[in-house]
Short mmCIF file of C-alpha atoms and ligand atoms in Angstrom, two decimals:
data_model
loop_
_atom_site.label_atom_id
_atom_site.label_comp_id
_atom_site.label_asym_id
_atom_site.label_seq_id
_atom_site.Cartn_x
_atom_site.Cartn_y
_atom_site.Cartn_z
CA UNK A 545 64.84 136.17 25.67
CA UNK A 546 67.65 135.40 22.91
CA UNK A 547 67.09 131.38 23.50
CA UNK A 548 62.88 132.36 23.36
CA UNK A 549 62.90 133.96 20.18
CA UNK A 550 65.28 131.30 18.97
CA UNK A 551 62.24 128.45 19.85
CA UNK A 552 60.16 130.93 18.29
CA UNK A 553 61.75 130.75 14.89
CA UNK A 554 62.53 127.62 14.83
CA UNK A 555 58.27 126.74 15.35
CA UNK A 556 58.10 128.41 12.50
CA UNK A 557 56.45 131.85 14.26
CA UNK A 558 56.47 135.37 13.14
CA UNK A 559 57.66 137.52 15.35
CA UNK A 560 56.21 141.64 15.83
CA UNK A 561 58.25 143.47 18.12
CA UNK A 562 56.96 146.92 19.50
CA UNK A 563 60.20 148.84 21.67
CA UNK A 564 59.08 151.23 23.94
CA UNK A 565 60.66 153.29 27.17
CA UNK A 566 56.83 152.01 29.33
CA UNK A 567 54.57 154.65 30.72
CA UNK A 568 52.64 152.98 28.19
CA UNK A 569 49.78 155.02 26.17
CA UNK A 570 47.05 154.67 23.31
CA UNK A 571 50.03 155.61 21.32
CA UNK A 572 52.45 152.61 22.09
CA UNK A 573 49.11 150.52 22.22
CA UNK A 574 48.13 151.55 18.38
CA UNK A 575 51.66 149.97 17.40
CA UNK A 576 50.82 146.60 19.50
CA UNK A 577 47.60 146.28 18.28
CA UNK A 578 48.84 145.94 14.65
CA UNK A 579 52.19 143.49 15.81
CA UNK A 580 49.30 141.11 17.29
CA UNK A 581 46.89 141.07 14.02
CA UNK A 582 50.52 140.72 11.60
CA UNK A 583 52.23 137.97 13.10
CA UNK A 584 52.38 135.05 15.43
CA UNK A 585 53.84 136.42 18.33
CA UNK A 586 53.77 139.84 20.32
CA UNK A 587 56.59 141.14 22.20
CA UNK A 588 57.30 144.32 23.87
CA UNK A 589 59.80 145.42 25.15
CA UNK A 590 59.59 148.55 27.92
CA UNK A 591 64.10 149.74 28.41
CA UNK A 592 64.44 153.10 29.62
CA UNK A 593 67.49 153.40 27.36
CA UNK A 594 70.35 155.72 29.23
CA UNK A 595 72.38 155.57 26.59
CA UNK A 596 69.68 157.99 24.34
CA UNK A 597 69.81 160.56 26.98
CA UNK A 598 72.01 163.80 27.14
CA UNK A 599 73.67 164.50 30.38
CA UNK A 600 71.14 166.89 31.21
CA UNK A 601 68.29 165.25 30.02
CA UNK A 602 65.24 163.67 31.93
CA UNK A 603 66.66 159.90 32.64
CA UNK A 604 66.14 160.69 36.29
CA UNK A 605 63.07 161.41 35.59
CA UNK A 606 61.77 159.47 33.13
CA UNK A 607 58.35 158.46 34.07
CA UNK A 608 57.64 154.93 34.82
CA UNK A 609 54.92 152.25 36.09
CA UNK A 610 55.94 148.76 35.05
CA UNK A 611 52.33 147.36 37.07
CA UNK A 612 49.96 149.18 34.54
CA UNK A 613 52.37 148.80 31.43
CA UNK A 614 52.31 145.53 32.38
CA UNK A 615 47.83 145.10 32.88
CA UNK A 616 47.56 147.36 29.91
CA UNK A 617 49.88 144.44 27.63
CA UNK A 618 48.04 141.86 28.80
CA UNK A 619 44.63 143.53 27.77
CA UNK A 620 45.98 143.94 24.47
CA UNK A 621 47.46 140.77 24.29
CA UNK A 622 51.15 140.67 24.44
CA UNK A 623 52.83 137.45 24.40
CA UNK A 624 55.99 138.26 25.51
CA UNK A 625 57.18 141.57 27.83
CA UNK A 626 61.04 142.24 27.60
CA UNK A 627 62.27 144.51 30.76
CA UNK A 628 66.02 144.01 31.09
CA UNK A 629 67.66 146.06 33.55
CA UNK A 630 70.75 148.90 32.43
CA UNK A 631 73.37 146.16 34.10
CA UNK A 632 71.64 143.37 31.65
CA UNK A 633 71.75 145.11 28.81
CA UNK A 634 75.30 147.12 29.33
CA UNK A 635 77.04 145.09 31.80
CA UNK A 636 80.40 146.20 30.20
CA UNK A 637 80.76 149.68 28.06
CA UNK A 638 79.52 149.14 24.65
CA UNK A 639 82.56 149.74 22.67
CA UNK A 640 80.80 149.05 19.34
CA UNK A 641 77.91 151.60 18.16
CA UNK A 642 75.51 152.10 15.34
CA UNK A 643 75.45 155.64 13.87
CA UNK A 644 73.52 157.02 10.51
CA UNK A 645 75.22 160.17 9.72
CA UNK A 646 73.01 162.12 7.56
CA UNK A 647 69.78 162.01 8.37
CA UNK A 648 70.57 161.99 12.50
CA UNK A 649 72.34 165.08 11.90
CA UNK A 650 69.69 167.22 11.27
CA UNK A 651 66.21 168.29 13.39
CA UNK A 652 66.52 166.63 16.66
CA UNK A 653 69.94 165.44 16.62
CA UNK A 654 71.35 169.12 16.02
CA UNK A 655 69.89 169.82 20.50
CA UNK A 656 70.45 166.29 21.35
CA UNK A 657 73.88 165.06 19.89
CA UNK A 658 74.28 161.48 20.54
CA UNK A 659 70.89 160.38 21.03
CA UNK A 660 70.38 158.69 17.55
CA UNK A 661 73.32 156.55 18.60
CA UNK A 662 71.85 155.70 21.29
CA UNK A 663 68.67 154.61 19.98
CA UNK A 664 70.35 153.00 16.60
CA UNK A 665 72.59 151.24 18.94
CA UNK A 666 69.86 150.07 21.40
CA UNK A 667 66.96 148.82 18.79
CA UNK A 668 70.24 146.82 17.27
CA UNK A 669 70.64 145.20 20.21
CA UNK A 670 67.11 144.67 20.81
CA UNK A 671 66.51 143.79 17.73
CA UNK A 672 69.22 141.02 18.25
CA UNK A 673 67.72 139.15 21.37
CA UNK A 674 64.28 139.28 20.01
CA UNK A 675 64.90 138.56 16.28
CA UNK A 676 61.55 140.51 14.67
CA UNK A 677 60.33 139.13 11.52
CA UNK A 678 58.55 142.93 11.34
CA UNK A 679 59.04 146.10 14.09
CA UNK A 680 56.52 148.58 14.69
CA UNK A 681 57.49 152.36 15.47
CA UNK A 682 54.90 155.40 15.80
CA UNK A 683 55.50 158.52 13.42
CA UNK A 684 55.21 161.06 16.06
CA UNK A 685 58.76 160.22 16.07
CA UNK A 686 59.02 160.79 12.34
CA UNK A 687 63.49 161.41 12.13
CA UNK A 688 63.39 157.91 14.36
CA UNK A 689 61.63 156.26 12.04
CA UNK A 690 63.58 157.29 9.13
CA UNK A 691 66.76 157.18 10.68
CA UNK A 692 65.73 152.98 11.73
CA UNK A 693 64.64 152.15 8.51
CA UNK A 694 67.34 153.38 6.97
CA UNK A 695 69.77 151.38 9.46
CA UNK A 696 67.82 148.10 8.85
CA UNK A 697 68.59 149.15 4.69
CA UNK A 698 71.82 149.76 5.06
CA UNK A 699 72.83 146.50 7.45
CA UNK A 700 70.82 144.48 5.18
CA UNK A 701 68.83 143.37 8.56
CA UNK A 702 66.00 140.89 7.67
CA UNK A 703 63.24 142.97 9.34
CA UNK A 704 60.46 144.88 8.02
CA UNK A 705 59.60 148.30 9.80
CA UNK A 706 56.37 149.54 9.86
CA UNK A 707 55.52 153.32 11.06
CA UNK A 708 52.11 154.36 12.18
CA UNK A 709 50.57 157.04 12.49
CA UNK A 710 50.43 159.42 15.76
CA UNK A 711 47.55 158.88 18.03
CA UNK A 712 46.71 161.92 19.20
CA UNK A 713 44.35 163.12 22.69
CA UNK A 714 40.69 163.84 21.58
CA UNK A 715 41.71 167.38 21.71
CA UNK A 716 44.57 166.98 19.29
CA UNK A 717 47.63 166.97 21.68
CA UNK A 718 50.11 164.00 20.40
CA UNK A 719 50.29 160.90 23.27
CA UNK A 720 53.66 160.78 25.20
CA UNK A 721 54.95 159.87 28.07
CA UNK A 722 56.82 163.17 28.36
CA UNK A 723 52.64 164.65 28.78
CA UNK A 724 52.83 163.99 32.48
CA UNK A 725 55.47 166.65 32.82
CA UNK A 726 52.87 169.11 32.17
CA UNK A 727 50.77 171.45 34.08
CA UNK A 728 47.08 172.03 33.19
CA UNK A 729 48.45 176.12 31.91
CA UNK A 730 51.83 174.54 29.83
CA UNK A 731 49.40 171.68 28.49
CA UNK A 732 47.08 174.42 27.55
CA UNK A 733 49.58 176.04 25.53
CA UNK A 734 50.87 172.92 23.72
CA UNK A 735 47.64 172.63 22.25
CA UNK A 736 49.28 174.73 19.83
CA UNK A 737 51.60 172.49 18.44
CA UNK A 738 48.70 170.42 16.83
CA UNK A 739 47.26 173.83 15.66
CA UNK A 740 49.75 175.05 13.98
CA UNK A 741 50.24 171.80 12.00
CA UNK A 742 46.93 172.25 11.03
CA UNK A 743 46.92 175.68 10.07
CA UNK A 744 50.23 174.73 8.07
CA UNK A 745 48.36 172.21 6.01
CA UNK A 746 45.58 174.27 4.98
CA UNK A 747 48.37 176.81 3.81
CA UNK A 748 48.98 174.39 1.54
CA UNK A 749 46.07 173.48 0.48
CA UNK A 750 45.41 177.11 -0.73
CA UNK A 751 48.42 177.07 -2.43
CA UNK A 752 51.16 178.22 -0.29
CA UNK A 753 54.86 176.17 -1.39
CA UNK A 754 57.03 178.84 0.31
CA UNK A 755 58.70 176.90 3.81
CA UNK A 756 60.35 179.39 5.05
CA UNK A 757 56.69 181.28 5.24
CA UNK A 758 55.04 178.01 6.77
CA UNK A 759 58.08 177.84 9.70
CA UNK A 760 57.41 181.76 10.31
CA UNK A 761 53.26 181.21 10.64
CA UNK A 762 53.75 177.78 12.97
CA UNK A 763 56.59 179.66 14.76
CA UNK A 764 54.28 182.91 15.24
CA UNK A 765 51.48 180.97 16.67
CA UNK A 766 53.89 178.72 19.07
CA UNK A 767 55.42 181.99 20.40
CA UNK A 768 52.18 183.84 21.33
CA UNK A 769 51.27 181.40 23.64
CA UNK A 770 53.14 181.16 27.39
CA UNK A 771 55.17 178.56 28.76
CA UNK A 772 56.22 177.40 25.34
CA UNK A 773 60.05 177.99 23.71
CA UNK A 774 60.91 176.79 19.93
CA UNK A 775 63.47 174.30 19.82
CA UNK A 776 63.14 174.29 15.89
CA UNK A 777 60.66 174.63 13.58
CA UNK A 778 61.59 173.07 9.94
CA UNK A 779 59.95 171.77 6.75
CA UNK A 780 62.01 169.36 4.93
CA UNK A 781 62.16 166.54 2.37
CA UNK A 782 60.36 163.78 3.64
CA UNK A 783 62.80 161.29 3.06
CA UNK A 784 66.22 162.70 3.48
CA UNK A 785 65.33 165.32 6.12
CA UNK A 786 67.23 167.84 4.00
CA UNK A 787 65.76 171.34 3.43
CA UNK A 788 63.75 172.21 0.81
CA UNK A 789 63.17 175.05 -1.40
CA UNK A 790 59.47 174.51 -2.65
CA UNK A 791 56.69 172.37 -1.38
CA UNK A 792 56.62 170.33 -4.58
CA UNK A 793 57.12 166.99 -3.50
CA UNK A 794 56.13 165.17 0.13
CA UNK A 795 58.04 167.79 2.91
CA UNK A 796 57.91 167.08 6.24
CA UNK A 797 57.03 169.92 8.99
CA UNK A 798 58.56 168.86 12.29
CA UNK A 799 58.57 170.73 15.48
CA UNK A 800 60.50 170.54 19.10
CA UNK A 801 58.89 172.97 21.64
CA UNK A 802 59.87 173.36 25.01
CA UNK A 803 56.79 173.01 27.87
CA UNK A 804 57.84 173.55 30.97
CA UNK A 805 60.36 170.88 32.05
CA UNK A 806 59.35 168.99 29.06
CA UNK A 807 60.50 168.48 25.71
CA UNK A 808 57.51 167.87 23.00
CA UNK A 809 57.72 166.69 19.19
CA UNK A 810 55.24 166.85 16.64
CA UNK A 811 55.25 166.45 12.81
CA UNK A 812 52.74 166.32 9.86
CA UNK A 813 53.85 165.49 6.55
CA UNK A 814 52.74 168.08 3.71
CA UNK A 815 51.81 167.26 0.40
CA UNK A 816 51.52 163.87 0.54
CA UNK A 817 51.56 162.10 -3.13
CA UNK A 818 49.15 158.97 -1.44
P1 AMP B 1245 58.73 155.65 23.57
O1 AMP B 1245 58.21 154.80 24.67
O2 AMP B 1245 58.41 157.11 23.72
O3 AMP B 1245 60.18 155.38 23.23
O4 AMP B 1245 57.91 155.22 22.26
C1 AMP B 1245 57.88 153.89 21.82
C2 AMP B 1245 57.24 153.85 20.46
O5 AMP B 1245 55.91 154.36 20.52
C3 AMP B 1245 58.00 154.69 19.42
O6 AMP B 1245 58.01 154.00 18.17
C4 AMP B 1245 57.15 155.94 19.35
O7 AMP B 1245 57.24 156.62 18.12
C5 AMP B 1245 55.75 155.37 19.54
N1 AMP B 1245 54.82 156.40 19.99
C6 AMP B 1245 54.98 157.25 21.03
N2 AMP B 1245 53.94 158.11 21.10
C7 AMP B 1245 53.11 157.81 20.07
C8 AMP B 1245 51.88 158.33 19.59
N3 AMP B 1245 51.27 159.36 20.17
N4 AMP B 1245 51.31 157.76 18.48
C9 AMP B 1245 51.92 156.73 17.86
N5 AMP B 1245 53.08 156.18 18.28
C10 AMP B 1245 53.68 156.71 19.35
#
């Protein structure tokens, strides 16, 4: 792959990169679809990263299917599919690690310490064999976004990230992988999630700037349903991730709900200044 993208640049191609964990969905699609209009060359890459899990977290489990991933990437296109295996990509401990302290210590980093290390880490690494003129991530995962674009600042890395919005099921459920852990009665209830980001943004629209009263409705609604348990609930500055005060300037609500056995993220950002 490293020699590859080295022939790549040296053709003179552009190079979109799209990382993903497979179990590939309209979602991680969205992302490729945009990598193949912007630039020369396509590659994915589908890494069930261990390193980004907790110890009791669903690695095991993770859901995977490398012979549709790999039908669905040729339908839209991609050039090149990266699937190292853990041994290839860790053959010895990694003894050298990326953090961003800050913004990785807030939201989802506060249940899953040492996950944003693992994923900094991992998309450096990544990013290193397939040298990406541009990288595409999906805002569902709105604190990984931040936290890589603030990574690729800080390291002065020559790569432009791109976040796109979150595709969503016709019924308004966010696309993941982590879906197929539910049941037809927990999927039911995380219908909510989507709801209550909705019902939070027409709050503000009639004028509500009070968080703490937006985290109490969204948390109301996600309790009254069954099957569901708040991880967190929290409006905060859109760029920083720090709490806010007021609603005056761009917030972000994000949410982590536990479903069943699985672990679901959703976000909207509130008063948006585009
Ligand atoms: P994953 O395979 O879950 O690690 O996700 C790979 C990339 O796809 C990440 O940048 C995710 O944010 C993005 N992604 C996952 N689900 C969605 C979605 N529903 N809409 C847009 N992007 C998504």
């Amino acid at each position: 792959m490293h020699s590859h993208s080295s022939r790549l640049h040296d053709q003179g191609d552009r190079i979109g990169f799209v990382p993903t964990m497979g179990y590939l969905h309209e979602g991680h699609l969205s992302l490729m679809r945009q990598a193949r209009k912007d630039n020369h060359v396509l590659v994915v890459s589908v890494f069930v990263n261990p390193t980004q899990f907790g110890p009791n977290e669903d690695y095991d489990a993770y859901p995977m299917d490398l012979e549709k991933d790999t039908s669905m990437l040729r339908e839209v296109g991609c050039d090149v599919l990266f699937t190292p295996s853990t041994e290839e990509m860790y053959p010895v401990r990694v003894a050298t690690t990326v953090s961003v302290p800050g913004l990785t210590d807030r939201l989802c980093g506060v249940s899953r310490p040492g996950h944003f290390d693992g994923v900094t880490t991992v998309v450096n690494k990544l990013f290193n064999i397939t040298r990406p003129h541009r990288a595409y991530f999906g805002l569902k995962d709105y604190q990984q976004y931040r936290v890589i674009k603030r990574m690729v600042t800080d390291l002065d890395m020559d790569i432009e990230i791109i976040g796109l919005p979150t595709v969503r099921e016709p019924d308004g459920l966010a696309m993941s992988s982590r879906n197929a852990y539910l049941s037809a009665k927990e999927r039911e209830s995380a219908l909510s999630l989507s709801r209550s980001l909705e019902v939070a943004s027409e709050m503000v629209a009639s004028g509500e700037r009070n968080p703490a009263a937006i985290e109490s409705r969204v948390k109301e609604l996600i309790e009254s349903q069954p099957f569901l348990s708040v991880d967190y609930v929290s409006v905060v500055d859109a760029e920083e991730l720090t709490p806010i005060r007021s609603l005056d300037r761009p917030a972000l609500l994000a949410l982590a709900i536990h479903a069943g056995g699985a672990r679901l993220v959703d976000n909207i950002v509130l008063c948006k200044t585009d």
